Coordinates of N, CA and C in Angstrom, one line a residue:
M124 N 153.3 125.7 58.3 CA 154.2 124.7 59.0 C 155.2 125.5 59.9
S125 N 155.4 125.0 61.1 CA 156.3 125.7 62.0 C 157.8 125.3 61.7
S126 N 158.6 126.2 62.1 CA 160.1 126.0 61.9 C 160.6 125.1 62.9
I127 N 161.8 124.6 62.7 CA 162.4 123.7 63.7 C 162.6 124.4 65.0
K128 N 163.1 125.7 65.0 CA 163.3 126.4 66.2 C 162.0 126.6 67.0
E129 N 160.9 126.8 66.3 CA 159.6 126.9 67.0 C 159.2 125.6 67.6
R130 N 159.4 124.5 67.0 CA 159.1 123.2 67.5 C 160.0 122.9 68.7
Q131 N 161.3 123.2 68.6 CA 162.2 123.0 69.7 C 161.8 123.9 70.9
R132 N 161.4 125.1 70.7 CA 160.9 126.0 71.8 C 159.7 125.4 72.4
A133 N 158.7 124.9 71.6 CA 157.5 124.3 72.2 C 157.8 123.1 73.0
Y134 N 158.8 122.3 72.6 CA 159.2 121.1 73.3 C 159.9 121.5 74.6
E135 N 160.7 122.5 74.6 CA 161.3 123.0 75.9 C 160.2 123.4 76.8
E136 N 159.3 124.2 76.3 CA 158.2 124.7 77.2 C 157.4 123.5 77.8
T137 N 157.1 122.5 77.0 CA 156.4 121.3 77.4 C 157.1 120.6 78.5
L138 N 158.4 120.4 78.3 CA 159.3 119.8 79.4 C 159.3 120.6 80.7
L139 N 159.5 121.9 80.5 CA 159.6 122.7 81.7 C 158.2 122.8 82.4
A140 N 157.2 122.9 81.7 CA 155.8 122.9 82.3 C 155.6 121.6 83.1
A141 N 155.9 120.5 82.6 CA 155.8 119.2 83.3 C 156.6 119.2 84.5
L142 N 157.9 119.7 84.4 CA 158.8 119.7 85.6 C 158.1 120.6 86.7
R143 N 157.7 121.8 86.3 CA 157.1 122.8 87.2 C 155.8 122.1 87.9
N144 N 155.0 121.5 87.1 CA 153.8 120.9 87.7 C 154.1 119.8 88.7
D145 N 155.1 118.9 88.3 CA 155.5 117.8 89.2 C 156.1 118.4 90.5
L146 N 156.9 119.4 90.4 CA 157.5 120.0 91.6 C 156.5 120.6 92.5
A147 N 155.5 121.3 91.9 CA 154.4 121.9 92.6 C 153.6 120.9 93.3
D148 N 153.4 119.7 92.7 CA 152.7 118.6 93.3 C 153.4 118.1 94.6
R149 N 154.7 118.3 94.6 CA 155.6 117.9 95.8 C 155.8 119.1 96.7
D150 N 155.1 120.1 96.6 CA 155.2 121.3 97.4 C 156.5 122.0 97.3
I151 N 157.1 122.0 96.2 CA 158.4 122.7 95.9 C 158.0 124.0 95.2
P152 N 158.2 125.2 95.7 CA 157.8 126.4 95.0 C 158.5 126.5 93.6
A153 N 157.8 126.6 92.6 CA 158.3 126.6 91.2 C 157.4 127.4 90.3
V154 N 157.9 128.3 89.5 CA 157.2 129.1 88.6 C 157.8 129.0 87.2
F155 N 156.9 128.7 86.2 CA 157.3 128.7 84.8 C 157.5 130.2 84.4
L156 N 158.5 130.5 83.6 CA 158.7 131.9 83.2 C 159.4 131.9 81.8
I157 N 159.3 133.1 81.2 CA 160.0 133.3 80.0 C 161.0 134.5 80.2
E158 N 162.3 134.2 80.0 CA 163.3 135.2 80.2 C 163.1 136.4 79.2
D159 N 163.8 137.5 79.5 CA 163.8 138.7 78.6 C 164.3 138.3 77.2
D160 N 165.2 137.3 77.1 CA 165.7 136.9 75.8 C 164.9 135.9 75.2
G161 N 163.7 135.5 75.8 CA 162.8 134.6 75.2 C 163.0 133.1 75.6
R162 N 164.0 132.9 76.4 CA 164.3 131.5 76.9 C 163.3 131.1 78.0
P163 N 162.7 129.9 77.8 CA 161.8 129.5 78.9 C 162.6 128.8 80.1
G164 N 162.1 128.9 81.3 CA 162.7 128.3 82.4 C 161.7 128.1 83.5
V165 N 162.2 127.5 84.6 CA 161.4 127.3 85.8 C 162.2 127.8 87.0
E166 N 161.7 128.8 87.7 CA 162.4 129.3 88.9 C 161.9 128.5 90.1
V167 N 162.9 127.9 90.8 CA 162.6 127.0 91.9 C 163.3 127.6 93.1
L168 N 162.5 127.7 94.2 CA 163.1 128.1 95.5 C 163.6 127.0 96.3
D169 N 164.7 127.2 97.0 CA 165.3 126.1 97.8 C 164.7 126.3 99.2
A170 N 165.3 125.5 100.1 CA 164.8 125.5 101.5 C 165.1 126.9 102.2
A171 N 166.0 127.6 101.7 CA 166.4 128.9 102.3 C 165.7 130.1 101.5
D172 N 164.8 129.7 100.6 CA 164.1 130.7 99.7 C 165.0 131.4 98.8
R173 N 166.1 130.7 98.4 CA 166.9 131.2 97.3 C 166.5 130.7 96.0
A174 N 166.4 131.5 95.0 CA 165.9 131.0 93.7 C 167.0 130.6 92.7
R175 N 166.7 129.6 92.0 CA 167.6 129.1 90.9 C 166.6 128.9 89.7
R176 N 167.1 129.0 88.5 CA 166.3 128.8 87.3 C 166.8 127.5 86.7
V177 N 165.8 126.7 86.3 CA 166.1 125.4 85.6 C 165.7 125.6 84.2
Y178 N 166.7 125.2 83.3 CA 166.5 125.4 81.9 C 166.6 124.0 81.2
V179 N 166.3 124.0 79.9 CA 166.5 122.7 79.1 C 167.6 123.0 78.1
H180 N 168.5 122.0 78.1 CA 169.6 122.0 77.0 C 169.2 120.8 76.1
L181 N 168.5 121.2 75.0 CA 168.0 120.2 74.1 C 169.0 119.3 73.4
Q182 N 170.2 119.8 73.1 CA 171.1 119.0 72.4 C 171.6 117.8 73.2
F183 N 171.7 118.0 74.5 CA 172.1 116.9 75.4 C 171.0 116.3 76.2
R184 N 169.7 116.9 76.0 CA 168.5 116.3 76.7 C 168.7 116.4 78.2
W185 N 169.1 117.6 78.7 CA 169.3 117.9 80.1 C 168.3 119.0 80.6
F186 N 167.9 118.8 81.9 CA 167.5 119.9 82.7 C 168.8 120.4 83.4
Y187 N 169.0 121.7 83.5 CA 170.2 122.1 84.3 C 169.9 123.4 85.0
W188 N 170.5 123.5 86.1 CA 170.3 124.7 87.0 C 171.7 125.3 87.4
G189 N 172.7 125.0 86.7 CA 174.0 125.6 86.9 C 175.0 124.9 86.0
D190 N 176.3 125.2 86.2 CA 177.3 124.6 85.3 C 178.1 123.5 85.9
Q191 N 177.8 123.1 87.1 CA 178.5 122.0 87.7 C 177.9 120.6 87.3
L192 N 178.7 119.6 87.4 CA 178.3 118.2 87.0 C 177.0 117.8 87.7
D193 N 176.9 118.1 89.0 CA 175.7 117.7 89.7 C 174.5 118.6 89.6
E194 N 174.6 119.5 88.7 CA 173.5 120.5 88.5 C 172.9 120.3 87.1
R195 N 172.8 119.0 86.7 CA 172.1 118.7 85.5 C 171.6 117.2 85.6
I196 N 170.5 117.0 84.9 CA 169.9 115.6 84.9 C 169.2 115.4 83.6
S197 N 169.1 114.2 83.1 CA 168.4 113.9 81.9 C 167.0 114.3 82.0
C198 N 166.4 114.9 80.9 CA 165.0 115.3 80.9 C 164.2 114.2 80.3
L199 N 164.8 113.1 79.9 CA 164.1 112.0 79.2 C 163.3 111.1 80.2
Q200 N 163.7 111.1 81.5 CA 163.0 110.4 82.5 C 162.5 111.4 83.5
L201 N 161.3 112.0 83.3 CA 160.8 113.1 84.1 C 160.8 112.8 85.6
P202 N 160.2 111.6 86.0 CA 160.2 111.4 87.4 C 161.5 111.4 88.1
T203 N 162.6 110.9 87.5 CA 163.9 110.9 88.0 C 164.4 112.4 88.1
A204 N 164.1 113.1 87.1 CA 164.6 114.5 87.0 C 163.9 115.4 88.1
V205 N 162.6 115.1 88.3 CA 161.9 115.9 89.3 C 162.4 115.5 90.7
E206 N 162.7 114.3 90.9 CA 163.3 113.8 92.2 C 164.6 114.5 92.4
R207 N 165.5 114.6 91.4 CA 166.8 115.2 91.6 C 166.7 116.7 91.8
V208 N 165.8 117.4 91.1 CA 165.7 118.8 91.3 C 165.1 119.1 92.7
Q209 N 164.2 118.2 93.1 CA 163.6 118.4 94.5 C 164.7 118.2 95.5
Q210 N 165.5 117.2 95.4 CA 166.6 116.9 96.3 C 167.5 118.1 96.4
A211 N 167.9 118.7 95.2 CA 168.8 119.8 95.2 C 168.2 121.0 95.9
A212 N 166.9 121.3 95.6 CA 166.2 122.4 96.2 C 166.1 122.2 97.8
Q213 N 165.8 121.0 98.2 CA 165.7 120.8 99.6 C 167.0 120.9 100.3
T214 N 168.1 120.4 99.7 CA 169.4 120.5 100.3 C 169.8 122.0 100.3
G215 N 169.5 122.7 99.2 CA 169.8 124.1 99.1 C 170.8 124.3 97.9
W216 N 170.5 125.4 97.2 CA 171.4 125.7 96.1 C 172.8 126.1 96.6
R217 N 173.8 125.9 95.8 CA 175.1 126.3 96.3 C 175.2 127.8 96.4
E218 N 176.1 128.3 97.2 CA 176.2 129.7 97.5 C 176.6 130.6 96.3
E219 N 177.4 130.1 95.4 CA 177.9 130.8 94.3 C 176.7 131.2 93.4
E220 N 177.0 132.2 92.6 CA 176.0 132.6 91.6 C 175.7 131.5 90.6
Q221 N 174.6 131.4 90.1 CA 174.2 130.3 89.1 C 175.0 130.4 87.9
G222 N 175.7 129.3 87.6 CA 176.6 129.3 86.4 C 175.7 129.0 85.2
E223 N 176.2 129.4 84.0 CA 175.5 129.1 82.8 C 176.1 128.0 82.0
L224 N 175.3 127.1 81.6 CA 175.7 125.9 80.8 C 175.4 126.2 79.4
S225 N 176.5 126.3 78.6 CA 176.2 126.6 77.2 C 177.3 125.9 76.3
F226 N 176.9 125.4 75.3 CA 177.8 124.8 74.3 C 177.4 125.3 72.9
N227 N 178.3 125.7 72.2 CA 178.0 126.1 70.8 C 178.5 125.0 69.9
L228 N 177.6 124.1 69.6 CA 177.9 122.9 68.8 C 178.3 123.3 67.4
D229 N 177.8 124.4 66.9 CA 178.2 124.8 65.5 C 179.7 125.1 65.5
K230 N 180.3 125.8 66.5 CA 181.7 126.0 66.6 C 182.5 124.7 66.7
L231 N 182.0 123.8 67.4 CA 182.7 122.5 67.6 C 182.7 121.8 66.2
V232 N 181.6 121.7 65.5 CA 181.5 121.1 64.2 C 182.5 121.8 63.2
Q233 N 182.5 123.1 63.2 CA 183.3 123.8 62.3 C 184.8 123.6 62.6
A234 N 185.1 123.4 63.9 CA 186.5 123.2 64.2 C 187.1 121.9 63.7
Y235 N 186.2 120.9 63.5 CA 186.6 119.6 63.1 C 186.3 119.3 61.6
R236 N 185.9 120.3 60.9 CA 185.6 120.1 59.4 C 187.0 120.2 58.7
L237 N 187.1 119.3 57.7 CA 188.3 119.3 56.9 C 188.2 120.2 55.7

């Protein structure tokens, strides 16, 4: 039997593969990849051939490609997410370096334990 982490990883990969496939169907250059740290992602080129990586944040059920509010979308409705990533890529990624979206929920839970 697989561990929870393995099932979560498989779910992330499934979501990202579906995103990549749908973007490719719309002629948006996108490549599924595994980072050096083992994290799956999709590298997407914008209209100026600048790359951003799209990741999955499972706790919040988001695809995200930065740390700004407009750089995330629910992964629960794939067609809407594909549309949003496509729009962002066609408009062009922002000039700043890609921000990292991370929340350590364990620290948050520990902070509120009595």
